[in-house]
């Protein structure tokens, strides 16, 4: 093996000697970085960017020096330096010694917007925020950005006949002056025309009611994007396509697209009568004589129905409940009015439940609806035994600020044993709830908050077995600093006022402790106890948490936290239970996975592990 290596080395040496001596070997790494003297800031950065793409192996030393010098001068012109002196050293490392020379200044500056955009606020803002003025050094990036900004705004805001009637930069290095001229003619602003919907299995009035624009409103691309999002959020459709018909004259042209395919608007206008077609040349002649002044754009909406039956199976684990299984059957639409039906089966060792929700959307399907909820639930955990059945009718509103209000009437039958005391109760009670959840991004929020407030009241006057007033409130915040420091804060409170607490079932009493409450303590083991030491549940509850997470690498985070709280019978307990610890977070493809080790402060020798899968909210 050693002889073979010596033979290969000799062969390579021979090849190198045989190369023309006029070529010098320059490592490519030298072309990627260079030391730049004589100028700094954005100009230096731009020079470095221009040099990075040079492959030094493709040049002789003389040509490499020339290429570096040429690119450096081009990079400096962007910032008004047209007469620099550039000295280049190649060996042992690339060094540029630059004398920038005089800088070109702006002598004349003329920017004009004509057409309907002249009085459009975004165009005015673009002009007002343009940073250059007469007498300033020439800097080309703001000039190029303004040009792109004008064209982008034109497309977004419906100025489809826009054009630059003048766009010129005159630079006279010998006079150290520049003249900048830009005249932008937006033409007329197009407006929304008739909206044509095809492929829908839902009555069209429902879809039209969700439009974010009115016929003859000024065109705005954002409105179409919002309309698309709203249609997708209904769950009624597998796909949604919304396009403006940018020029109705295209429908008159004989020539089909390449390959003989029909124009994209054919399917969207299949129900409309066919019109005679003329050649594109004849059309151009007609348009020059009689220009079409109709600036309304028809909007073509094409949708594809979602699957009528959707199934989902989930398997998980948490230290609170152990292994858990969830099976969901979702029917996003069951008739042409868009009614939906969801069923959910949840199984774990301490709890099993089956729930259903029948949703009846109203005029605005995403914001207004009636909901019929029903379900059965069985709990066998620690000192709690409960079999519960419930039915609820609710009216739901979602406001523009994302708050959701729900007014409901619930009836519940619960057969329970709590702390050795058994009872059966029928409860009939109305309630009202306000809630809001905001997160971004959805999978692992770096910013978000959640608030919920509920008020419920029951009275024996209308046949309920217990009289009570129950209030619950939750708030939680997530904030991130510099993308690597994540902070979480949570506060939960609850209270129930009643003359006969024994009639209150476990589902309405308060317990604390567990993965999402006070870590360091077992699931729902914090509450008042009776004389036999069994859990009774509390009349009041308060828990809070502060947590700091630091990104370690990629999707891995380290965490430290402190939780405190308890469930009790009188406000102002002598001491709250407190736990603190450390943990690890992994943002897995199936959702965030959390593992914590917590220590309860009232037991020096105790430690408890907490493991769960899923987002904080």
Coordinates of C-alpha atoms in Angstrom, one line a residue:
X1 CA 0.0 0.0 0.0
X2 CA 2.9 2.3 0.8
X3 CA 4.5 1.8 -2.7
X4 CA 1.2 2.6 -4.4
X5 CA 0.9 5.9 -2.5
X6 CA 4.4 6.9 -3.5
X7 CA 3.7 6.1 -7.2
X8 CA 0.5 8.2 -7.2
X9 CA 2.3 11.1 -5.6
X10 CA 5.0 11.0 -8.3
X11 CA 2.5 11.0 -11.0
X12 CA 0.7 14.0 -9.7
X13 CA 4.0 15.9 -9.4
X14 CA 4.8 15.1 -13.0
X15 CA 1.5 16.5 -14.1
X16 CA 2.0 19.7 -12.2
X17 CA 5.4 20.2 -13.7
X18 CA 4.0 19.7 -17.2
X19 CA 1.5 22.5 -16.8
X20 CA 2.4 25.8 -18.6
X21 CA 4.6 27.9 -16.3
X22 CA 2.7 31.0 -17.2
X23 CA -0.2 29.8 -15.1
X24 CA 0.0 30.5 -11.4
X25 CA -2.0 28.4 -8.9
X26 CA -4.2 30.6 -6.7
X27 CA -6.4 28.8 -4.1
X28 CA -10.1 29.5 -4.5
X29 CA -10.4 30.4 -0.9
X30 CA -8.5 33.7 -1.6
X31 CA -11.3 34.8 -3.9
X32 CA -14.0 34.4 -1.3
X33 CA -12.6 36.8 1.3
X34 CA -10.6 40.0 1.0
X35 CA -9.2 42.6 3.3
X36 CA -10.5 46.0 2.3
X37 CA -8.7 49.1 3.4
X38 CA -9.8 52.7 2.8
X39 CA -13.6 52.4 3.0
X40 CA -16.1 50.7 5.3
X41 CA -19.8 50.4 6.1
X42 CA -22.3 49.5 3.4
X43 CA -19.8 50.2 0.6
X44 CA -17.4 47.6 2.1
X45 CA -20.1 45.1 2.4
X46 CA -21.2 45.6 -1.1
X47 CA -17.7 45.1 -2.4
X48 CA -17.4 41.9 -0.5
X49 CA -20.7 40.6 -1.9
X50 CA -19.5 41.4 -5.5
X51 CA -16.2 39.5 -4.9
X52 CA -17.7 36.4 -3.3
X53 CA -18.8 34.8 -6.6
X54 CA -15.3 34.9 -8.2
X55 CA -13.8 31.5 -8.8
X56 CA -10.1 32.3 -8.6
X57 CA -9.1 29.0 -10.2
X58 CA -10.6 30.2 -13.5
X59 CA -8.2 33.2 -13.8
X60 CA -4.5 33.9 -14.2
X61 CA -3.1 36.2 -11.6
X62 CA -3.2 39.2 -13.9
X63 CA -6.7 38.5 -15.0
X64 CA -7.8 37.9 -11.4
X65 CA -6.4 41.3 -10.4
X66 CA -8.3 42.9 -13.2
X67 CA -11.6 41.2 -12.4
X68 CA -11.3 42.2 -8.7
X69 CA -10.6 45.8 -9.7
X70 CA -13.5 45.9 -12.2
X71 CA -16.1 44.4 -9.7
X72 CA -14.9 46.7 -7.0
X73 CA -15.5 49.8 -9.1
X74 CA -19.0 48.5 -10.1
X75 CA -19.9 47.9 -6.4
X76 CA -18.8 51.4 -5.5
X77 CA -20.8 53.1 -8.2
X78 CA -24.0 51.9 -6.3
X79 CA -23.0 54.4 -3.6
X80 CA -21.9 57.3 -5.9
X81 CA -18.1 56.5 -6.1
X82 CA -17.3 56.6 -9.9
X83 CA -13.6 57.5 -9.7
X84 CA -12.0 55.3 -7.1
X85 CA -8.4 54.2 -7.1
X86 CA -8.1 50.5 -6.4
X87 CA -4.8 48.7 -5.7
X88 CA -5.0 44.9 -5.5
X89 CA -2.5 42.6 -3.8
X90 CA -3.0 38.8 -4.5
X91 CA -0.3 37.1 -2.4
X92 CA 0.0 36.0 0.3
X93 CA -3.7 37.1 0.7
X94 CA -6.1 39.3 -1.2
X95 CA -5.9 42.9 0.0
X96 CA -7.6 45.9 -1.5
X97 CA -6.3 49.4 -0.8
X98 CA -8.9 51.9 -2.0
X99 CA -8.9 55.6 -2.4
X100 CA -12.7 56.3 -3.0
X101 CA -12.1 59.6 -4.6
X102 CA -14.9 62.2 -5.0
X103 CA -18.5 61.2 -4.6
X104 CA -21.3 62.0 -7.0
X105 CA -24.1 64.2 -5.6
X106 CA -27.7 64.5 -6.7
X107 CA -28.2 67.7 -8.7
X108 CA -31.7 67.2 -10.0
X109 CA -34.4 64.9 -8.5
X110 CA -37.9 64.6 -10.1
X111 CA -40.4 61.9 -9.1
X112 CA -44.0 62.2 -10.2
X113 CA -47.0 60.0 -9.9
X114 CA -49.9 60.5 -12.2
X115 CA -53.2 58.7 -12.8
X116 CA -55.6 57.5 -10.0
X117 CA -52.6 56.6 -7.7
X118 CA -51.7 60.3 -7.4
X119 CA -54.1 60.6 -4.4
X120 CA -53.7 57.0 -3.1
X121 CA -52.2 57.2 0.5
X122 CA -49.7 54.3 0.1
X123 CA -48.1 56.0 -3.0
X124 CA -48.0 59.3 -1.1
X125 CA -46.3 57.5 1.8
X126 CA -43.8 56.0 -0.5
X127 CA -42.9 59.4 -1.9
X128 CA -42.8 61.0 1.6
X129 CA -40.5 58.3 2.9
X130 CA -38.0 58.5 0.0
X131 CA -34.8 59.3 1.8
X132 CA -32.8 61.1 -1.0
X133 CA -33.0 64.8 -1.9
X134 CA -31.0 67.3 -3.9
X135 CA -27.5 67.7 -2.6
X136 CA -27.3 64.2 -1.1
X137 CA -24.6 61.7 -2.2
X138 CA -26.0 59.3 -4.9
X139 CA -27.1 56.0 -3.3
X140 CA -28.8 53.7 -5.8
X141 CA -30.6 51.2 -3.4
X142 CA -33.4 53.6 -2.3
X143 CA -33.9 54.5 -6.0
X144 CA -34.3 50.9 -7.0
X145 CA -36.5 50.2 -4.0
X146 CA -38.9 53.0 -4.9
X147 CA -39.2 51.6 -8.4
X148 CA -40.0 48.2 -7.1
X149 CA -42.4 49.7 -4.5
X150 CA -44.4 51.5 -7.1
X151 CA -44.8 48.5 -9.3
X152 CA -45.7 46.3 -6.3
X153 CA -48.3 48.7 -5.0
X154 CA -49.8 49.0 -8.5
X155 CA -50.3 45.2 -8.7
X156 CA -51.6 45.0 -5.1
X157 CA -54.0 47.9 -5.5
X158 CA -55.4 47.3 -8.9
X159 CA -53.5 49.6 -11.2
X160 CA -53.0 47.1 -14.0
X161 CA -52.4 49.6 -16.7
X162 CA -49.4 51.1 -14.9
X163 CA -46.2 52.2 -16.7
X164 CA -43.1 54.2 -16.2
X165 CA -43.3 57.0 -18.7
X166 CA -39.9 58.2 -17.6
X167 CA -37.2 56.3 -15.6
X168 CA -33.7 57.6 -16.1
X169 CA -30.6 58.1 -14.1
X170 CA -28.0 60.5 -15.6
X171 CA -24.6 60.4 -14.0
X172 CA -21.8 62.7 -15.0
X173 CA -18.7 61.7 -13.0
X174 CA -16.6 64.5 -14.4
X175 CA -19.1 67.0 -13.0
X176 CA -19.7 64.8 -9.9
X177 CA -23.4 65.2 -10.4
X178 CA -26.4 62.9 -11.0
X179 CA -29.9 63.6 -12.3
X180 CA -32.7 61.3 -11.4
X181 CA -36.1 61.2 -13.2
X182 CA -39.0 58.9 -12.5
X183 CA -42.5 59.5 -13.8
X184 CA -45.0 56.7 -12.9
X185 CA -48.4 56.7 -14.6
X186 CA -50.7 54.3 -12.7
X187 CA -53.6 54.6 -15.1
X188 CA -57.1 54.0 -13.7
X189 CA -57.6 51.8 -10.6
X190 CA -59.6 48.8 -11.4
X191 CA -62.6 47.8 -9.3
X192 CA -64.2 44.5 -8.2
X193 CA -66.7 43.2 -10.6
X194 CA -69.1 40.3 -10.4
X195 CA -67.9 37.3 -8.4
X196 CA -68.6 34.0 -10.2
X197 CA -68.3 30.8 -8.0
X198 CA -68.1 27.3 -9.5
X199 CA -67.8 23.9 -8.0
X200 CA -69.5 24.6 -4.7
X201 CA -71.7 22.1 -2.9
X202 CA -72.7 24.9 -0.4
X203 CA -75.5 27.3 -1.3
X204 CA -73.8 30.3 -3.0
X205 CA -75.4 32.9 -0.7
X206 CA -73.3 31.5 2.2
X207 CA -70.1 32.0 0.2
X208 CA -71.1 35.5 -1.0
X209 CA -71.8 36.6 2.6
X210 CA -68.2 35.8 3.4
X211 CA -66.8 38.2 0.8
X212 CA -64.4 40.8 2.1
X213 CA -65.3 43.3 -0.7
X214 CA -68.4 44.6 -2.4
X215 CA -69.1 44.9 -6.1
X216 CA -67.5 48.1 -7.5
X217 CA -65.1 48.5 -4.5
X218 CA -61.5 49.5 -5.5
X219 CA -59.5 46.4 -6.2
X220 CA -57.2 45.2 -3.3
X221 CA -55.2 42.0 -3.5
X222 CA -55.4 41.7 0.3
X223 CA -59.1 41.4 0.1
X224 CA -58.9 38.4 -2.2
X225 CA -56.3 36.8 0.1
X226 CA -58.5 37.3 3.1
X227 CA -61.5 35.9 1.2
X228 CA -59.5 32.8 0.3
X229 CA -58.4 32.3 3.9
X230 CA -62.0 32.6 5.1
X231 CA -63.3 30.0 2.6
X232 CA -60.5 27.6 3.6
X233 CA -61.2 28.0 7.3
X234 CA -64.8 26.8 6.9
X235 CA -63.4 23.3 6.3
X236 CA -66.0 22.9 3.5
X237 CA -63.5 22.7 0.7
X238 CA -60.4 20.7 -0.3
X239 CA -59.1 23.5 -2.4
X240 CA -59.9 27.1 -3.1
X241 CA -58.8 29.2 -6.1
X242 CA -59.6 32.9 -6.5
X243 CA -58.4 34.9 -9.5
X244 CA -59.3 38.3 -11.0
X245 CA -60.0 38.1 -14.7
X246 CA -57.4 40.8 -15.5
X247 CA -58.5 41.5 -19.0
X248 CA -62.0 40.5 -20.1
X249 CA -60.8 41.2 -23.7
X250 CA -58.9 37.9 -23.5
X251 CA -62.2 36.0 -23.7
X252 CA -62.5 37.3 -27.3
X253 CA -59.2 36.0 -28.6
X254 CA -59.3 33.0 -30.9
X255 CA -55.8 31.6 -30.3
X256 CA -55.9 29.2 -27.3
X257 CA -52.9 28.8 -24.9
X258 CA -50.0 26.5 -25.8
X259 CA -50.8 22.9 -26.2
X260 CA -54.4 23.6 -27.2
X261 CA -55.7 23.9 -23.6
X262 CA -58.6 26.1 -22.8
X263 CA -58.0 29.4 -20.9
X264 CA -58.2 29.1 -17.2
X265 CA -61.4 31.1 -17.0
X266 CA -63.3 28.6 -19.2
X267 CA -64.3 26.4 -16.3
X268 CA -65.2 29.5 -14.2
X269 CA -67.6 30.8 -16.9
X270 CA -69.0 27.5 -18.2
X271 CA -72.5 28.5 -17.3
X272 CA -72.3 31.8 -19.2
X273 CA -73.4 32.1 -22.8
X274 CA -70.6 31.8 -25.3
X275 CA -69.7 34.9 -27.3
X276 CA -68.3 35.1 -30.8
X277 CA -64.5 35.3 -31.0
X278 CA -62.2 37.4 -33.2
X279 CA -58.5 37.2 -34.0
X280 CA -56.1 38.9 -31.6
X281 CA -54.9 41.2 -34.4
X282 CA -58.4 42.4 -35.1
X283 CA -59.0 42.9 -31.4
X284 CA -55.9 45.1 -31.1
X285 CA -57.1 47.3 -33.9
X286 CA -60.5 47.6 -32.3
X287 CA -59.1 48.5 -29.0
X288 CA -57.0 51.3 -30.5
X289 CA -60.1 52.8 -32.0
X290 CA -62.5 52.3 -29.1
X291 CA -60.8 51.7 -25.8
X292 CA -62.9 49.8 -23.2
X293 CA -63.5 52.1 -20.3
X294 CA -65.0 49.3 -18.1
X295 CA -62.5 49.0 -15.2
X296 CA -64.4 46.4 -13.3
X297 CA -62.7 43.0 -12.9
X298 CA -64.8 39.8 -12.7
X299 CA -63.6 37.6 -9.9
X300 CA -63.6 33.9 -10.6
X301 CA -63.8 31.5 -7.6
X302 CA -63.3 27.8 -8.1
X303 CA -63.7 25.4 -5.1
X304 CA -63.5 21.7 -4.6
X305 CA -65.6 20.0 -1.9
X306 CA -63.8 18.5 1.1
X307 CA -64.2 14.9 1.9
X308 CA -67.5 14.4 3.7
X309 CA -66.0 12.1 6.3
X310 CA -62.6 12.6 7.9
X311 CA -61.1 10.4 10.6
X312 CA -58.1 11.0 12.9
X313 CA -56.5 8.7 15.5
X314 CA -54.0 10.1 18.1
X315 CA -51.9 8.3 20.6
X316 CA -50.1 10.1 23.4
X317 CA -48.7 9.9 26.9
X318 CA -48.6 12.2 29.9
X319 CA -47.6 11.6 33.5
X320 CA -51.0 13.0 34.6
X321 CA -53.1 10.3 32.9
X322 CA -50.6 7.8 31.4
X323 CA -51.2 6.4 27.9
X324 CA -54.1 8.0 26.0
X325 CA -56.0 7.3 22.8
X326 CA -58.1 9.7 20.8
X327 CA -60.4 8.9 17.9
X328 CA -62.1 11.7 16.0
X329 CA -64.8 11.5 13.3
X330 CA -65.3 14.9 11.6
X331 CA -68.0 15.7 9.0
X332 CA -67.1 19.3 7.8
X333 CA -70.4 19.4 5.9
X334 CA -73.5 17.3 6.0
X335 CA -75.8 19.4 3.8
X336 CA -75.8 22.4 1.4
X337 CA -76.2 24.8 4.3
X338 CA -72.8 23.9 5.7
X339 CA -73.9 22.3 8.9
X340 CA -71.1 20.2 10.4
X341 CA -70.9 17.3 12.9
X342 CA -67.9 16.3 15.1
X343 CA -67.5 13.2 17.3
X344 CA -64.6 12.6 19.6
X345 CA -63.7 9.5 21.7
X346 CA -61.0 9.9 24.4
X347 CA -59.6 7.0 26.4
X348 CA -57.1 7.0 29.3
X349 CA -56.8 5.1 32.5
X350 CA -58.5 7.7 34.8
X351 CA -60.9 9.2 32.3
X352 CA -63.0 8.1 29.3
X353 CA -65.4 10.4 27.4
X354 CA -67.4 10.6 24.2
X355 CA -68.5 14.0 22.9
X356 CA -70.3 15.4 19.9
X357 CA -70.8 18.9 18.5
X358 CA -73.5 19.8 15.9
X359 CA -72.7 23.2 14.4
X360 CA -75.2 25.4 12.6
X361 CA -73.5 28.4 10.9
X362 CA -75.5 31.6 10.5
X363 CA -75.1 34.5 8.0
X364 CA -71.3 34.8 8.7
X365 CA -70.3 31.1 9.0
X366 CA -67.0 31.8 10.7
X367 CA -68.2 34.2 13.3
X368 CA -71.8 33.4 14.1
X369 CA -73.3 30.0 14.8
X370 CA -75.5 27.8 17.0
X371 CA -73.9 24.8 18.6
X372 CA -75.5 21.7 20.1
X373 CA -72.9 19.8 22.3
X374 CA -73.5 16.5 24.0
X375 CA -71.5 13.8 25.7
X376 CA -70.8 11.3 28.4
X377 CA -67.8 11.2 30.7
X378 CA -66.5 8.6 33.2
X379 CA -63.8 9.4 35.8
X380 CA -62.1 7.0 38.2
X381 CA -59.1 8.7 39.7
X382 CA -57.9 8.8 43.3
X383 CA -60.8 9.8 45.5
X384 CA -63.1 10.7 42.6
X385 CA -65.7 8.5 40.9
X386 CA -68.1 10.1 38.5
X387 CA -70.4 9.2 35.6
X388 CA -71.6 12.3 33.8
X389 CA -73.9 13.1 30.9
X390 CA -74.6 16.6 29.5
X391 CA -76.3 18.5 26.8
X392 CA -75.6 22.1 25.9
X393 CA -77.1 24.6 23.4
X394 CA -74.9 27.6 22.7
X395 CA -74.9 30.7 20.6
X396 CA -71.5 31.8 19.5
X397 CA -70.2 35.1 18.2
X398 CA -66.6 36.0 17.1
X399 CA -65.8 39.7 17.1
X400 CA -63.3 41.6 14.9
X401 CA -60.8 41.7 17.8
X402 CA -60.7 37.9 17.8
X403 CA -62.7 37.6 21.1
X404 CA -65.3 34.9 21.1
X405 CA -68.5 35.2 23.1
X406 CA -70.6 32.1 23.9
X407 CA -73.9 32.2 25.7
X408 CA -75.2 28.7 26.6
X409 CA -77.6 26.7 28.6
X410 CA -76.4 23.3 29.9
X411 CA -78.1 20.4 31.6
X412 CA -76.0 17.8 33.4
X413 CA -76.7 14.6 35.2
X414 CA -73.9 13.4 37.4
X415 CA -73.7 10.2 39.6
X416 CA -70.6 10.7 41.7
X417 CA -68.6 9.7 44.8
X418 CA -66.1 12.3 46.1
X419 CA -64.0 11.6 49.1
X420 CA -66.3 8.7 50.2
X421 CA -69.5 10.9 49.9
X422 CA -71.9 9.8 47.1
X423 CA -74.8 11.7 45.5
X424 CA -76.7 12.1 42.2
X425 CA -77.7 15.5 40.9
X426 CA -79.5 17.1 38.0
X427 CA -78.2 20.5 37.1
X428 CA -79.8 23.1 34.8
X429 CA -77.7 26.3 34.4
X430 CA -77.0 29.0 31.9
X431 CA -73.6 30.5 31.4
X432 CA -71.6 33.0 29.4
X433 CA -67.9 32.7 28.3
X434 CA -65.5 35.1 26.7
X435 CA -62.2 33.7 25.2
X436 CA -59.4 34.6 22.9
X437 CA -56.4 32.7 21.7
X438 CA -53.6 34.2 19.5
X439 CA -50.4 32.4 18.5
X440 CA -47.7 32.6 16.0
X441 CA -46.4 30.3 14.6
X442 CA -49.0 27.7 15.3
X443 CA -46.8 24.6 15.8
X444 CA -44.5 26.1 18.5
X445 CA -45.6 29.6 19.3
X446 CA -42.9 32.2 19.9
X447 CA -45.6 34.8 20.6
X448 CA -49.1 34.3 21.8
X449 CA -51.6 34.8 24.6
X450 CA -54.8 33.1 25.8
X451 CA -57.6 34.5 27.9
X452 CA -60.8 32.9 29.1
X453 CA -63.5 34.1 31.6
X454 CA -66.6 32.1 32.4
X455 CA -69.7 32.8 34.6
X456 CA -72.3 30.1 35.3
X457 CA -75.4 30.2 37.6
X458 CA -77.7 27.5 38.8
X459 CA -80.9 27.8 40.9
X460 CA -83.4 25.4 42.4
X461 CA -86.2 27.7 41.2
X462 CA -86.1 26.2 37.7
X463 CA -85.6 22.6 39.0
X464 CA -81.8 22.3 39.4
X465 CA -80.7 20.2 42.4
X466 CA -78.1 22.8 43.5
X467 CA -77.9 26.6 43.7
X468 CA -74.5 28.1 42.9
X469 CA -72.5 30.9 41.2
X470 CA -69.3 29.7 39.5
X471 CA -66.6 31.9 38.0
X472 CA -63.3 30.8 36.3
X473 CA -60.6 32.8 34.6
X474 CA -57.4 31.9 32.8
X475 CA -54.7 34.0 31.2
X476 CA -51.4 32.9 29.6
X477 CA -48.7 34.7 27.7
X478 CA -45.8 33.7 25.6
X479 CA -43.1 36.2 24.5
X480 CA -39.7 35.6 22.8
X481 CA -36.6 37.8 22.8
X482 CA -34.0 37.5 20.0
X483 CA -35.7 34.3 18.8
X484 CA -33.8 32.3 21.4
X485 CA -35.2 33.4 24.8
X486 CA -38.8 32.3 25.4
X487 CA -40.8 33.4 28.4
X488 CA -44.2 31.9 29.6
X489 CA -46.5 33.2 32.3
X490 CA -49.8 31.7 33.4
X491 CA -52.5 32.5 36.0
X492 CA -55.7 30.6 36.7
X493 CA -58.4 31.4 39.2
X494 CA -61.7 29.9 40.1
X495 CA -64.4 30.3 42.7
X496 CA -67.9 28.8 43.5
X497 CA -70.4 30.2 45.9
X498 CA -73.1 27.8 47.2
X499 CA -75.1 27.1 50.3
X500 CA -74.7 23.3 50.0
X501 CA -71.2 22.3 48.7
X502 CA -72.1 18.6 49.0
X503 CA -74.5 19.0 46.0
X504 CA -71.7 20.3 43.8
X505 CA -70.4 17.4 41.6
X506 CA -66.6 16.8 41.1
X507 CA -66.8 18.3 37.6
X508 CA -67.5 21.7 39.0
X509 CA -65.2 21.6 42.1
X510 CA -61.6 22.8 42.0
X511 CA -58.4 20.7 42.1
X512 CA -54.7 21.6 41.5
X513 CA -51.5 19.9 40.7
X514 CA -50.1 18.2 37.6
X515 CA -48.4 18.8 34.3
X516 CA -50.4 21.9 33.5
X517 CA -51.0 23.2 37.0
X518 CA -48.4 23.0 39.9
X519 CA -45.6 20.7 38.8
X520 CA -43.9 18.7 41.6
X521 CA -47.3 17.4 42.7
X522 CA -49.5 14.6 41.3
X523 CA -52.4 15.2 39.1
X524 CA -55.3 17.0 41.0
X525 CA -54.0 16.0 44.4
X526 CA -54.0 19.6 45.8
X527 CA -57.4 20.3 47.5
X528 CA -59.0 20.3 50.9
X529 CA -59.3 16.9 52.5
X530 CA -61.9 15.5 54.9
X531 CA -61.3 13.9 58.3
X532 CA -60.3 10.7 56.7
X533 CA -57.6 12.4 54.6
X534 CA -59.6 12.0 51.3
X535 CA -59.7 14.7 48.6
X536 CA -62.9 16.8 48.7
X537 CA -62.2 19.4 46.0
X538 CA -62.1 23.1 46.8
X539 CA -64.5 26.1 46.6
X540 CA -61.7 28.3 45.3
X541 CA -58.5 27.7 43.3
X542 CA -55.5 29.8 42.2
X543 CA -52.4 28.6 40.3
X544 CA -49.6 30.5 38.6
X545 CA -46.5 29.7 36.7
X546 CA -43.4 31.5 35.4
X547 CA -41.1 29.7 32.9
X548 CA -37.9 30.6 31.0
X549 CA -36.8 28.6 28.0
X550 CA -33.5 29.0 26.2
X551 CA -32.8 27.5 22.7
X552 CA -29.9 25.1 23.0
X553 CA -29.7 24.1 19.4
X554 CA -32.2 24.0 16.5
X555 CA -35.5 22.6 17.9
X556 CA -34.1 21.8 21.4
X557 CA -34.8 24.1 24.3
X558 CA -33.8 24.0 28.0
X559 CA -36.3 25.3 30.6
X560 CA -36.5 26.4 34.2
X561 CA -39.7 27.2 36.0
X562 CA -41.5 27.8 39.2
X563 CA -45.2 27.0 39.8
X564 CA -47.4 27.9 42.8
X565 CA -51.0 27.4 43.7
X566 CA -53.6 25.4 45.6
X567 CA -57.3 24.6 45.8
X568 CA -59.0 25.6 49.1
X569 CA -62.2 26.5 50.9
X570 CA -61.5 30.1 52.0
X571 CA -59.6 32.8 50.1
X572 CA -56.2 33.6 51.4
X573 CA -54.8 30.2 52.4
X574 CA -52.0 30.2 54.9
X575 CA -49.5 28.9 52.3
X576 CA -49.6 28.0 48.7
X577 CA -47.9 24.8 47.3
X578 CA -44.8 25.7 45.3
X579 CA -42.7 23.6 43.0
X580 CA -39.7 24.4 40.8
X581 CA -37.5 22.6 38.4
X582 CA -35.8 22.2 35.1
X583 CA -36.9 20.7 31.8
X584 CA -36.2 20.0 28.2
X585 CA -38.4 20.9 25.2
X586 CA -38.1 19.3 21.7
X587 CA -40.2 20.7 18.8
X588 CA -40.8 17.3 17.2
X589 CA -42.7 16.8 13.9
X590 CA -45.7 15.6 15.9
X591 CA -45.7 18.6 18.2
X592 CA -43.7 20.0 21.2
X593 CA -42.6 17.3 23.6
X594 CA -41.9 18.4 27.2
X595 CA -40.0 16.7 30.0
X596 CA -39.7 18.3 33.4
X597 CA -38.3 17.3 36.8
X598 CA -39.9 19.3 39.6
X599 CA -39.2 19.6 43.3
X600 CA -42.1 20.5 45.7
X601 CA -40.8 22.9 48.4
X602 CA -42.8 21.3 51.2
X603 CA -41.0 18.0 50.8
X604 CA -37.2 18.2 50.8
X605 CA -36.7 14.6 49.5
X606 CA -39.4 14.6 46.8
X607 CA -38.9 14.9 43.1
X608 CA -41.5 14.3 40.3
X609 CA -41.0 13.8 36.6
X610 CA -43.6 15.3 34.2
X611 CA -43.9 14.3 30.5
X612 CA -46.4 15.6 28.0
X613 CA -46.9 16.1 24.3
X614 CA -48.7 19.1 22.7
X615 CA -48.6 22.9 22.7
X616 CA -49.0 25.1 25.8
X617 CA -52.3 26.5 24.6

